[in-house]
Each structure stands twice: as C-alpha cells, then as structure tokens.
Short mmCIF file of C-alpha atoms in Angstrom, two decimals:
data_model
loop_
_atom_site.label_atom_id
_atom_site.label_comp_id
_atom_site.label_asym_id
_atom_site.label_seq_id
_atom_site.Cartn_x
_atom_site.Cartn_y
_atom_site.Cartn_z
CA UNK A 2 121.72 -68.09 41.46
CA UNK A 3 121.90 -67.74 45.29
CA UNK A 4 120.49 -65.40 47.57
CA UNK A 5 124.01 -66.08 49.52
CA UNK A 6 125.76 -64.74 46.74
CA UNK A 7 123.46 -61.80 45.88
CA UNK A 8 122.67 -63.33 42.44
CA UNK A 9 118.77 -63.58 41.95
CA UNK A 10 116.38 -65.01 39.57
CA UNK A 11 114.58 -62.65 37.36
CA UNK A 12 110.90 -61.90 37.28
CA UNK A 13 110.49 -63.79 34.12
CA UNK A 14 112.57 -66.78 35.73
CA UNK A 15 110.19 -67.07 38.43
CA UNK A 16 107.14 -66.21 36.43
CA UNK A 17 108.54 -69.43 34.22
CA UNK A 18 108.87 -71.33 37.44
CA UNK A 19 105.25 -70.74 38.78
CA UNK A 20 103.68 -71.63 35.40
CA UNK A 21 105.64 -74.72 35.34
CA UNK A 22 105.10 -75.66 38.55
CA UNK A 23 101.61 -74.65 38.76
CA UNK A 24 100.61 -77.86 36.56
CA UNK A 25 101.89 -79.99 39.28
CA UNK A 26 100.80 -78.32 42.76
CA UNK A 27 98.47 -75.31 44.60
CA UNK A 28 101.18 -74.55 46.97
CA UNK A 29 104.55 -73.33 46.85
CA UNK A 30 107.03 -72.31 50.05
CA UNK A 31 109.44 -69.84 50.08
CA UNK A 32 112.23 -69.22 52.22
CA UNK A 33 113.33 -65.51 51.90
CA UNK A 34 111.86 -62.18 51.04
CA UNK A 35 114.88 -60.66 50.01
CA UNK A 36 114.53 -58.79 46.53
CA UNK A 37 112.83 -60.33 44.13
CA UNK A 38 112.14 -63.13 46.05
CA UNK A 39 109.48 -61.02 47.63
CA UNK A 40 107.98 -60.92 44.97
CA UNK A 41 107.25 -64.58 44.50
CA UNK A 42 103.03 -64.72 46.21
CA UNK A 43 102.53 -61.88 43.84
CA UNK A 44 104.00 -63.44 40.92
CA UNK A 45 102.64 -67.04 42.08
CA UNK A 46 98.92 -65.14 42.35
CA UNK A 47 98.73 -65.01 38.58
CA UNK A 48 98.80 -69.02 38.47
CA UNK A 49 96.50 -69.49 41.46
CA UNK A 50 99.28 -70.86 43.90
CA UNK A 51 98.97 -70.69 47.43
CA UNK A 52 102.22 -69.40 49.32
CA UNK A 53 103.69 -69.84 52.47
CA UNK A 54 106.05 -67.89 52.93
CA UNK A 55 109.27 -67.77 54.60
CA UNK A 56 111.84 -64.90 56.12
CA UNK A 57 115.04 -65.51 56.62
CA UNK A 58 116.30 -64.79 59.95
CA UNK A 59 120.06 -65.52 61.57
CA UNK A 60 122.51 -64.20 63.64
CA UNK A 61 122.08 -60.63 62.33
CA UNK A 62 119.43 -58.47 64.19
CA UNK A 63 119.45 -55.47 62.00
CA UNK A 64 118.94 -57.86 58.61
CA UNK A 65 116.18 -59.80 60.37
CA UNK A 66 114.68 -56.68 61.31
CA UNK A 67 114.50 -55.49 57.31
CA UNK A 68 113.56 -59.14 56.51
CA UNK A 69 110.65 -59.07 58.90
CA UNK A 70 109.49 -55.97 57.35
CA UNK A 71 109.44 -57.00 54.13
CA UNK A 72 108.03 -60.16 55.11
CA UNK A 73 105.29 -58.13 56.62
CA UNK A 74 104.89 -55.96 53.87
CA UNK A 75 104.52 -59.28 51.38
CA UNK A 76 101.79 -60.79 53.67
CA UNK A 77 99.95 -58.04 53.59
CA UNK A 78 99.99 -57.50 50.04
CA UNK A 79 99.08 -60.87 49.06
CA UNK A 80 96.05 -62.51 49.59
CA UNK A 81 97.44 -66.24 48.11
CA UNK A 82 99.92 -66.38 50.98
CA UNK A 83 97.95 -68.63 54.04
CA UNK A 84 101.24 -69.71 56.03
CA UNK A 85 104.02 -67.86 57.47
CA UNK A 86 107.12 -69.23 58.43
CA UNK A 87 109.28 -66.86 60.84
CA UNK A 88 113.15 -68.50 60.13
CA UNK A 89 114.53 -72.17 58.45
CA UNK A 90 116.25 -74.09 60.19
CA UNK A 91 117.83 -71.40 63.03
CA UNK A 92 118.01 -73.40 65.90
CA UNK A 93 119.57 -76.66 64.27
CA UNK A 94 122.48 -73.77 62.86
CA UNK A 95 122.51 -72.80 66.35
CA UNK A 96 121.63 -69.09 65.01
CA UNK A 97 118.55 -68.31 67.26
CA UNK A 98 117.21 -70.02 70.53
CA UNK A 99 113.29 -70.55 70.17
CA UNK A 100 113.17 -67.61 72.59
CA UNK A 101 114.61 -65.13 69.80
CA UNK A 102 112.37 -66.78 67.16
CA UNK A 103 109.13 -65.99 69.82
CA UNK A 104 110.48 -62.23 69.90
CA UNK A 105 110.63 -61.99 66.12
CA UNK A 106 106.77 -64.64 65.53
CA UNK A 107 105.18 -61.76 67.63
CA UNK A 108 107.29 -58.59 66.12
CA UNK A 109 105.39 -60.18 62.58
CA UNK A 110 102.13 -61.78 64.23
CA UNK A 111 101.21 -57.58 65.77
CA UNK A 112 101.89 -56.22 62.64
CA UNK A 113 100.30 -58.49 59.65
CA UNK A 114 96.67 -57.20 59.17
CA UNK A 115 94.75 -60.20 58.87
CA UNK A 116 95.16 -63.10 60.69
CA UNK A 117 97.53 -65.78 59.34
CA UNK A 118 99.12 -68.91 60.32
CA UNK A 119 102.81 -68.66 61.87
CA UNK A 120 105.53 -70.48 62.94
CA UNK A 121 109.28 -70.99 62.32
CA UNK A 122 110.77 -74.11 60.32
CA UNK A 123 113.22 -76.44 62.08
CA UNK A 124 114.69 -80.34 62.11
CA UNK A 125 111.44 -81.88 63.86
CA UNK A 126 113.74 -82.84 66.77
CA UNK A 127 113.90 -79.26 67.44
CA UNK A 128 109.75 -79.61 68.56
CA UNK A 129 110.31 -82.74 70.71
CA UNK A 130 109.57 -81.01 74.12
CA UNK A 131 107.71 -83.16 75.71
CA UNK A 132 105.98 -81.60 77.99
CA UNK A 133 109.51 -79.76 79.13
CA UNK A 134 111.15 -83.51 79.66
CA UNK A 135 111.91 -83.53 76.07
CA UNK A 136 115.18 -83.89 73.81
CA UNK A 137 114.51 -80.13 73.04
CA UNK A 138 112.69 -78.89 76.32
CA UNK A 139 113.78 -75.03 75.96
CA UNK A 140 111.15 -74.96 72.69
CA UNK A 141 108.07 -75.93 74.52
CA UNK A 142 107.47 -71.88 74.91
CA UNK A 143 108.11 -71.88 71.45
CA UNK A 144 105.72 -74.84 70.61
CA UNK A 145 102.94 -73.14 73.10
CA UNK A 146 103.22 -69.86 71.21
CA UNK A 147 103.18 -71.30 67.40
CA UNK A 148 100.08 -71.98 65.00
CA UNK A 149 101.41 -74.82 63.71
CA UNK A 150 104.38 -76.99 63.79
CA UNK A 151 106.46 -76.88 60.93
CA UNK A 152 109.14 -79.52 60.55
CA UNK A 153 111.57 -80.93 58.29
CA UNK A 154 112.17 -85.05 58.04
CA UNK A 155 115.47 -85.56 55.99
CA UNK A 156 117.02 -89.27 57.14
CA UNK A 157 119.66 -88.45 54.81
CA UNK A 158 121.25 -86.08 57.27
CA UNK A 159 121.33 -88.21 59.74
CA UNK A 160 122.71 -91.19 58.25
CA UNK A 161 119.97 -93.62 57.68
CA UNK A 162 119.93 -95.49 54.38
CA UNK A 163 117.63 -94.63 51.99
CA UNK A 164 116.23 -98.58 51.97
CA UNK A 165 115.14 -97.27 55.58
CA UNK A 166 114.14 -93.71 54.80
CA UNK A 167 110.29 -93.99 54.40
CA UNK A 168 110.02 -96.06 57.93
CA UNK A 169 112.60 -93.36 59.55
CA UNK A 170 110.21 -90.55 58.25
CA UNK A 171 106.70 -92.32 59.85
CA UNK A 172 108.97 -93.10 62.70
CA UNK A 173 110.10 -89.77 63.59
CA UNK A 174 106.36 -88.52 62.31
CA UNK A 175 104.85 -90.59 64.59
CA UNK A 176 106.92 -89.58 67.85
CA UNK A 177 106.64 -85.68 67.08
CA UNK A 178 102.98 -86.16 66.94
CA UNK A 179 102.80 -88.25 70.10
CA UNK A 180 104.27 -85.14 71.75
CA UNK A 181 101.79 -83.71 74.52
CA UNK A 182 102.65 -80.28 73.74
CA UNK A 183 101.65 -80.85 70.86
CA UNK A 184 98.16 -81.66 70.69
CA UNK A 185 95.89 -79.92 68.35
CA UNK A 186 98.89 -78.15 66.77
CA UNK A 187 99.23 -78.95 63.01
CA UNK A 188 102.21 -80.29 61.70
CA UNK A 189 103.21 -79.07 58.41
CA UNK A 190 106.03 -80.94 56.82
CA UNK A 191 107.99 -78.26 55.62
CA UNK A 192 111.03 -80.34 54.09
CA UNK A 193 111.39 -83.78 53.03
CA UNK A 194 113.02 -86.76 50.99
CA UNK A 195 116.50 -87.80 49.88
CA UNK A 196 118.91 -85.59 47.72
#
C-alpha cells in the first residue's frame, strides 16, 4: 500500500493498526489526508489516541489546495487531533520555500475553528536560522510564524554510523535549540532513528 501508488489501507486495516498500536502509545502522526487516510483521528478516537496530523503538500498548487481542505475539514471534525503539521519534508525535496509553506500555515490556521498547534515538518537543518545568519536564514519568517518547531533527526541520511547516532541526534538537538529564533518555540521531534 502507498498513497504514491493510489493503493490504500482499508478502514478495518487501520482500525487494526490503532488498536494495536494503542497498547504501546497516546499519540500517533500522520502524514496525508488523502482518502482514507483522513480518516485516521476519527478512527484513532475510538482507542483514545491523540493525532497530529499531517497534509501533504508539493509542487502541485491545485492538489495542495484539496489537501488543505480536507486537512481542514479533518481538524475540525476531530477533537483527538492537538497538532497540525502543514507539509513533510518540502523544503529538503526542494518542493516549497518556507515562504509557500507560510501562505498555505495561514490558508489552514484562518480556517480551522478552534485553535490548534501548526507548523510544517522538515530536516532540523531546515530551522537553523539563526537569527537570519543561519545555515537556513530564508526560514526565520517561517520559524517566527510557526507554533512549534517540528523536526526530523535521521544520522542515517547523512552518513554517520549508527555507533555515533545517539550523540549525532543530542548534537544536532542541542544546536537547533540553541537557535535564538527559536526561543520559547517547542520542538517536536517529528522523525527519528535508524532504518
């Protein structure tokens, strides 16, 4: 099954799923609101699991548009979901700039009725602005204008051994969070660990 591909899980799949998974966490995250998938803080609500959820947004205006309005339509049909995460991963596919992601945080943020936390999902490189003297100083309007940071810590990618993976993690952890920009933002860590 891939949401790539068009082939989707089934409602008793991911009913299966958030039983199962339910036993081992509150909180789930999901990347996509497309078909069933938008279905998963409903389905997720009948095991008492917290969402945040994702939309999928890339090169393609007119499908982020319907993605965003599902996405809106899911948030505010589901009380469980307490994060919102506007895009995975855009900037590092070089998709969106953090200007486009802005556009499309506040196309969501003005029409959600109730307030919820939002942000977009990147490598946390992609939030080092320091101050706009950063590796990534076109995101500090970005960073300014999100909830919370959400990043994603995977060594593997970059090609640090696993012996070194934990210290690379804290490492890169550490420096995000020294950011000045960042103060009193959150940081979620939206994706971690080895494959």
């Amino acid at each position: 099954q891939s949401p790539r591909d068009g082939t989707f899980p089934t409602e008793q799949q991911i009913d299966h799923d958030m039983e199962l998974l339910a036993k081992y966490s509150k909180r789930i995250r999901t990347y996509s609101v497309t078909e069933i998938l938008g279905e998963i803080p409903r389905i997720a609500a009948r095991y008492d699991l917290t969402v945040t959820v994702g939309a999928w947004v890339a090169w393609d205006r007119q499908a982020n548009v319907t993605e965003l309005n599902r996405l809106i339509e899911v948030v505010n049909s589901n009380k469980n979901i307490d994060r919102i995460l506007v895009g995975n991963e855009a900037m590092l596919r070089g998709e969106l700039t953090g200007d486009e992601l802005i556009e499309y945080i506040e196309y969501v943020r003005e029409r959600i009725n109730r307030k919820v936390p939002i942000s977009t999902a990147d490598a946390w490189d992609y939030w080092v602005v320091g101050d706009g003297k950063g590796e990534h100083p076109e995101n500090l309007a970005l960073v300014k204008n999100v909830d919370f940071i959400a990043a994603h810590f995977l060594p593997y990618w970059l090609g640090v051994s696993v012996d070194f993976a934990n210290d690379d993690i804290k490492a890169s952890y550490d420096k995000l969070k020294s950011q000045p920009a960042l103060k009193r933002k959150p940081i979620l860590i939206g994706e971690v660990g080895w494959p």
